[in-house]
């Protein structure tokens, strides 16, 4: 199993796994997961990493149909600016490959922010640590496990 699943098992929180056959030609991993699993896209969240102007990396977890508002992430993290991290930087920091970056079980503990829209959901789906594996859990459990917080981060939803 992936480090994300191991972290959930160790924490003892309720979760479930869903798998699907990943199509390597798919350009949008989160949209592919929602479509393949028959889930509303607003309940599937993508994990994005950004570099803050103070040099730190921060993690944003936002719904698949949305775009990350980098200014909102910077504000939430106590910085002035943020820019998307390069793919190789994200992979090095998390230990996962792009398209399979889970917010859980990462190599380094990063400041974590979950879009506030998740608070209204009974459950959400995030990557399980590899392409084709999704974890379903309560948003409050995700925030607790990440030692993160909810913040308004998404636009275009």
mmCIF file of N, CA and C in Angstrom, residues 59-132:
data_model
loop_
_atom_site.group_PDB
_atom_site.id
_atom_site.type_symbol
_atom_site.label_atom_id
_atom_site.label_comp_id
_atom_site.label_asym_id
_atom_site.label_seq_id
_atom_site.Cartn_x
_atom_site.Cartn_y
_atom_site.Cartn_z
ATOM 1 N N UNK A 59 0.876 23.440 0.747
ATOM 2 C CA UNK A 59 -0.003 22.524 0.039
ATOM 3 C C UNK A 59 -1.427 23.069 0.063
ATOM 4 N N UNK A 60 -2.060 23.055 -1.113
ATOM 5 C CA UNK A 60 -3.455 23.472 -1.239
ATOM 6 C C UNK A 60 -4.252 22.296 -1.779
ATOM 7 N N UNK A 61 -5.381 22.021 -1.156
ATOM 8 C CA UNK A 61 -6.253 20.929 -1.592
ATOM 9 C C UNK A 61 -7.568 21.580 -2.016
ATOM 10 N N UNK A 62 -7.837 21.551 -3.329
ATOM 11 C CA UNK A 62 -8.987 22.267 -3.890
ATOM 12 C C UNK A 62 -9.802 21.337 -4.785
ATOM 13 N N UNK A 63 -11.100 21.644 -4.966
ATOM 14 C CA UNK A 63 -11.938 20.807 -5.817
ATOM 15 C C UNK A 63 -11.430 20.779 -7.261
ATOM 16 N N UNK A 64 -11.585 19.644 -7.893
ATOM 17 C CA UNK A 64 -11.113 19.444 -9.265
ATOM 18 C C UNK A 64 -11.599 20.508 -10.252
ATOM 19 N N UNK A 65 -12.886 20.925 -10.220
ATOM 20 C CA UNK A 65 -13.315 21.892 -11.233
ATOM 21 C C UNK A 65 -12.803 23.312 -11.000
ATOM 22 N N UNK A 66 -12.134 23.557 -9.887
ATOM 23 C CA UNK A 66 -11.682 24.896 -9.520
ATOM 24 C C UNK A 66 -10.227 25.126 -9.867
ATOM 25 N N UNK A 67 -9.873 26.398 -9.862
ATOM 26 C CA UNK A 67 -8.475 26.794 -9.959
ATOM 27 C C UNK A 67 -8.038 27.291 -8.592
ATOM 28 N N UNK A 68 -6.783 27.103 -8.279
ATOM 29 C CA UNK A 68 -6.228 27.601 -7.032
ATOM 30 C C UNK A 68 -5.999 29.101 -7.155
ATOM 31 N N UNK A 69 -6.501 29.868 -6.202
ATOM 32 C CA UNK A 69 -6.240 31.300 -6.115
ATOM 33 C C UNK A 69 -4.943 31.452 -5.321
ATOM 34 N N UNK A 70 -3.858 31.731 -6.022
ATOM 35 C CA UNK A 70 -2.546 31.793 -5.373
ATOM 36 C C UNK A 70 -2.459 32.919 -4.345
ATOM 37 N N UNK A 71 -3.134 34.030 -4.603
ATOM 38 C CA UNK A 71 -3.133 35.123 -3.626
ATOM 39 C C UNK A 71 -3.831 34.692 -2.341
ATOM 40 N N UNK A 72 -4.930 33.947 -2.481
ATOM 41 C CA UNK A 72 -5.650 33.463 -1.300
ATOM 42 C C UNK A 72 -4.797 32.470 -0.520
ATOM 43 N N UNK A 73 -4.069 31.612 -1.219
ATOM 44 C CA UNK A 73 -3.178 30.669 -0.536
ATOM 45 C C UNK A 73 -2.085 31.427 0.202
ATOM 46 N N UNK A 74 -1.483 32.409 -0.453
ATOM 47 C CA UNK A 74 -0.432 33.192 0.197
ATOM 48 C C UNK A 74 -0.966 33.847 1.470
ATOM 49 N N UNK A 75 -2.151 34.455 1.401
ATOM 50 C CA UNK A 75 -2.756 35.079 2.589
ATOM 51 C C UNK A 75 -2.963 34.048 3.699
ATOM 52 N N UNK A 76 -3.515 32.889 3.333
ATOM 53 C CA UNK A 76 -3.781 31.852 4.326
ATOM 54 C C UNK A 76 -2.496 31.377 5.003
ATOM 55 N N UNK A 77 -1.404 31.380 4.246
ATOM 56 C CA UNK A 77 -0.118 30.897 4.762
ATOM 57 C C UNK A 77 0.710 32.005 5.411
ATOM 58 N N UNK A 78 0.188 33.230 5.427
ATOM 59 C CA UNK A 78 0.918 34.332 6.040
ATOM 60 C C UNK A 78 2.043 34.861 5.177
ATOM 61 N N UNK A 79 1.906 34.712 3.868
ATOM 62 C CA UNK A 79 2.915 35.217 2.936
ATOM 63 C C UNK A 79 2.282 36.287 2.050
ATOM 64 N N UNK A 80 3.108 36.959 1.253
ATOM 65 C CA UNK A 80 2.581 37.986 0.346
ATOM 66 C C UNK A 80 2.253 37.412 -1.020
ATOM 67 N N UNK A 81 3.049 36.459 -1.488
ATOM 68 C CA UNK A 81 2.870 35.908 -2.828
ATOM 69 C C UNK A 81 3.110 34.410 -2.816
ATOM 70 N N UNK A 82 2.555 33.762 -3.839
ATOM 71 C CA UNK A 82 2.789 32.332 -4.037
ATOM 72 C C UNK A 82 2.814 32.062 -5.520
ATOM 73 N N UNK A 83 3.587 31.062 -5.915
ATOM 74 C CA UNK A 83 3.573 30.614 -7.312
ATOM 75 C C UNK A 83 3.588 29.096 -7.294
ATOM 76 N N UNK A 84 3.035 28.501 -8.329
ATOM 77 C CA UNK A 84 2.979 27.045 -8.391
ATOM 78 C C UNK A 84 4.398 26.461 -8.359
ATOM 79 N N UNK A 85 4.558 25.395 -7.613
ATOM 80 C CA UNK A 85 5.843 24.690 -7.566
ATOM 81 C C UNK A 85 6.028 23.930 -8.874
ATOM 82 N N UNK A 86 7.253 23.761 -9.263
ATOM 83 C CA UNK A 86 7.559 22.950 -10.445
ATOM 84 C C UNK A 86 7.239 21.495 -10.124
ATOM 85 N N UNK A 87 6.904 20.728 -11.143
ATOM 86 C CA UNK A 87 6.511 19.335 -10.954
ATOM 87 C C UNK A 87 7.597 18.526 -10.237
ATOM 88 N N UNK A 88 8.854 18.694 -10.642
ATOM 89 C CA UNK A 88 9.920 17.907 -10.008
ATOM 90 C C UNK A 88 10.119 18.312 -8.550
ATOM 91 N N UNK A 89 9.909 19.571 -8.237
ATOM 92 C CA UNK A 89 10.008 20.046 -6.855
ATOM 93 C C UNK A 89 8.888 19.432 -6.009
ATOM 94 N N UNK A 90 7.684 19.387 -6.562
ATOM 95 C CA UNK A 90 6.545 18.789 -5.864
ATOM 96 C C UNK A 90 6.788 17.296 -5.625
ATOM 97 N N UNK A 91 7.321 16.615 -6.619
ATOM 98 C CA UNK A 91 7.594 15.185 -6.480
ATOM 99 C C UNK A 91 8.668 14.926 -5.428
ATOM 100 N N UNK A 92 9.721 15.734 -5.413
ATOM 101 C CA UNK A 92 10.786 15.565 -4.413
ATOM 102 C C UNK A 92 10.266 15.805 -2.999
ATOM 103 N N UNK A 93 9.454 16.838 -2.826
ATOM 104 C CA UNK A 93 8.968 17.198 -1.494
ATOM 105 C C UNK A 93 7.957 16.185 -0.952
ATOM 106 N N UNK A 94 7.162 15.610 -1.841
ATOM 107 C CA UNK A 94 6.087 14.723 -1.383
ATOM 108 C C UNK A 94 6.438 13.242 -1.433
ATOM 109 N N UNK A 95 7.322 12.871 -2.344
ATOM 110 C CA UNK A 95 7.626 11.452 -2.539
ATOM 111 C C UNK A 95 6.642 10.773 -3.482
ATOM 112 N N UNK A 96 5.754 11.539 -4.083
ATOM 113 C CA UNK A 96 4.762 11.019 -5.022
ATOM 114 C C UNK A 96 4.984 11.611 -6.415
ATOM 115 N N UNK A 97 4.424 10.946 -7.426
ATOM 116 C CA UNK A 97 4.501 11.474 -8.785
ATOM 117 C C UNK A 97 3.281 12.349 -9.064
ATOM 118 N N UNK A 98 3.471 13.339 -9.920
ATOM 119 C CA UNK A 98 2.375 14.213 -10.321
ATOM 120 C C UNK A 98 1.238 13.352 -10.861
ATOM 121 N N UNK A 99 0.029 13.702 -10.455
ATOM 122 C CA UNK A 99 -1.137 12.902 -10.816
ATOM 123 C C UNK A 99 -1.465 11.867 -9.763
ATOM 124 N N UNK A 100 -0.546 11.679 -8.828
ATOM 125 C CA UNK A 100 -0.760 10.738 -7.736
ATOM 126 C C UNK A 100 -0.306 11.327 -6.412
ATOM 127 N N UNK A 101 -0.176 12.658 -6.359
ATOM 128 C CA UNK A 101 0.278 13.296 -5.121
ATOM 129 C C UNK A 101 -0.863 13.312 -4.121
ATOM 130 N N UNK A 102 -0.670 12.585 -3.057
ATOM 131 C CA UNK A 102 -1.643 12.555 -1.972
ATOM 132 C C UNK A 102 -1.257 13.611 -0.951
ATOM 133 N N UNK A 103 -2.247 14.222 -0.301
ATOM 134 C CA UNK A 103 -1.897 15.135 0.783
ATOM 135 C C UNK A 103 -1.403 14.392 2.025
ATOM 136 N N UNK A 104 -1.605 13.086 2.060
ATOM 137 C CA UNK A 104 -1.262 12.267 3.223
ATOM 138 C C UNK A 104 -0.002 11.445 2.959
ATOM 139 N N UNK A 105 0.780 11.215 4.007
ATOM 140 C CA UNK A 105 1.943 10.343 3.902
ATOM 141 C C UNK A 105 3.092 10.914 3.090
ATOM 142 N N UNK A 106 3.199 12.221 3.045
ATOM 143 C CA UNK A 106 4.276 12.847 2.275
ATOM 144 C C UNK A 106 5.609 12.753 3.012
ATOM 145 N N UNK A 107 6.699 12.899 2.258
ATOM 146 C CA UNK A 107 8.038 12.832 2.843
ATOM 147 C C UNK A 107 8.279 13.968 3.831
ATOM 148 N N UNK A 108 7.790 15.175 3.488
ATOM 149 C CA UNK A 108 7.975 16.344 4.345
ATOM 150 C C UNK A 108 6.609 16.858 4.784
ATOM 151 N N UNK A 109 6.511 17.312 6.006
ATOM 152 C CA UNK A 109 5.262 17.904 6.492
ATOM 153 C C UNK A 109 5.218 19.357 6.004
ATOM 154 N N UNK A 110 4.228 19.665 5.205
ATOM 155 C CA UNK A 110 4.077 21.001 4.645
ATOM 156 C C UNK A 110 2.856 21.690 5.240
ATOM 157 N N UNK A 111 2.879 23.016 5.319
ATOM 158 C CA UNK A 111 1.662 23.716 5.727
ATOM 159 C C UNK A 111 0.546 23.332 4.749
ATOM 160 N N UNK A 112 -0.617 22.968 5.295
ATOM 161 C CA UNK A 112 -1.698 22.438 4.463
ATOM 162 C C UNK A 112 -2.967 23.258 4.638
ATOM 163 N N UNK A 113 -3.603 23.538 3.492
ATOM 164 C CA UNK A 113 -4.834 24.319 3.467
ATOM 165 C C UNK A 113 -5.836 23.609 2.565
ATOM 166 N N UNK A 114 -7.013 23.348 3.111
ATOM 167 C CA UNK A 114 -8.080 22.679 2.374
ATOM 168 C C UNK A 114 -9.137 23.721 2.054
ATOM 169 N N UNK A 115 -9.587 23.756 0.793
ATOM 170 C CA UNK A 115 -10.583 24.740 0.416
ATOM 171 C C UNK A 115 -11.808 24.633 1.318
ATOM 172 N N UNK A 116 -12.332 25.792 1.715
ATOM 173 C CA UNK A 116 -13.459 25.869 2.640
ATOM 174 C C UNK A 116 -14.713 25.170 2.121
ATOM 175 N N UNK A 117 -14.835 24.978 0.813
ATOM 176 C CA UNK A 117 -16.005 24.285 0.266
ATOM 177 C C UNK A 117 -16.112 22.851 0.799
ATOM 178 N N UNK A 118 -15.000 22.286 1.238
ATOM 179 C CA UNK A 118 -14.991 20.918 1.762
ATOM 180 C C UNK A 118 -15.767 20.794 3.065
ATOM 181 N N UNK A 119 -15.864 21.885 3.817
ATOM 182 C CA UNK A 119 -16.547 21.821 5.120
ATOM 183 C C UNK A 119 -18.000 21.404 4.993
ATOM 184 N N UNK A 120 -18.626 21.689 3.861
ATOM 185 C CA UNK A 120 -20.040 21.358 3.664
ATOM 186 C C UNK A 120 -20.253 19.912 3.215
ATOM 187 N N UNK A 121 -19.173 19.203 2.929
ATOM 188 C CA UNK A 121 -19.278 17.836 2.421
ATOM 189 C C UNK A 121 -19.220 16.812 3.548
ATOM 190 N N UNK A 122 -19.959 15.731 3.384
ATOM 191 C CA UNK A 122 -19.860 14.619 4.337
ATOM 192 C C UNK A 122 -18.539 13.876 4.135
ATOM 193 N N UNK A 123 -18.097 13.800 2.876
ATOM 194 C CA UNK A 123 -16.845 13.118 2.539
ATOM 195 C C UNK A 123 -16.273 13.744 1.277
ATOM 196 N N UNK A 124 -14.979 13.606 1.127
ATOM 197 C CA UNK A 124 -14.303 14.052 -0.094
ATOM 198 C C UNK A 124 -13.321 12.979 -0.518
ATOM 199 N N UNK A 125 -12.853 13.099 -1.757
ATOM 200 C CA UNK A 125 -11.883 12.148 -2.307
ATOM 201 C C UNK A 125 -10.590 12.888 -2.615
ATOM 202 N N UNK A 126 -9.477 12.287 -2.227
ATOM 203 C CA UNK A 126 -8.151 12.802 -2.562
ATOM 204 C C UNK A 126 -7.323 11.641 -3.112
ATOM 205 N N UNK A 127 -6.245 11.974 -3.754
ATOM 206 C CA UNK A 127 -5.378 10.930 -4.306
ATOM 207 C C UNK A 127 -4.858 10.036 -3.189
ATOM 208 N N UNK A 128 -4.768 8.761 -3.508
ATOM 209 C CA UNK A 128 -4.268 7.785 -2.553
ATOM 210 C C UNK A 128 -2.772 7.567 -2.630
ATOM 211 N N UNK A 129 -2.087 8.322 -3.475
ATOM 212 C CA UNK A 129 -0.640 8.204 -3.550
ATOM 213 C C UNK A 129 -0.139 7.539 -4.820
ATOM 214 N N UNK A 130 -1.060 7.204 -5.701
ATOM 215 C CA UNK A 130 -0.677 6.735 -7.033
ATOM 216 C C UNK A 130 -1.851 6.991 -7.967
ATOM 217 N N UNK A 131 -1.544 7.096 -9.225
ATOM 218 C CA UNK A 131 -2.590 7.322 -10.214
ATOM 219 C C UNK A 131 -3.522 6.116 -10.223
ATOM 220 N N UNK A 132 -4.827 6.399 -10.162
ATOM 221 C CA UNK A 132 -5.805 5.316 -10.160
ATOM 222 C C UNK A 132 -6.259 4.883 -8.786
#
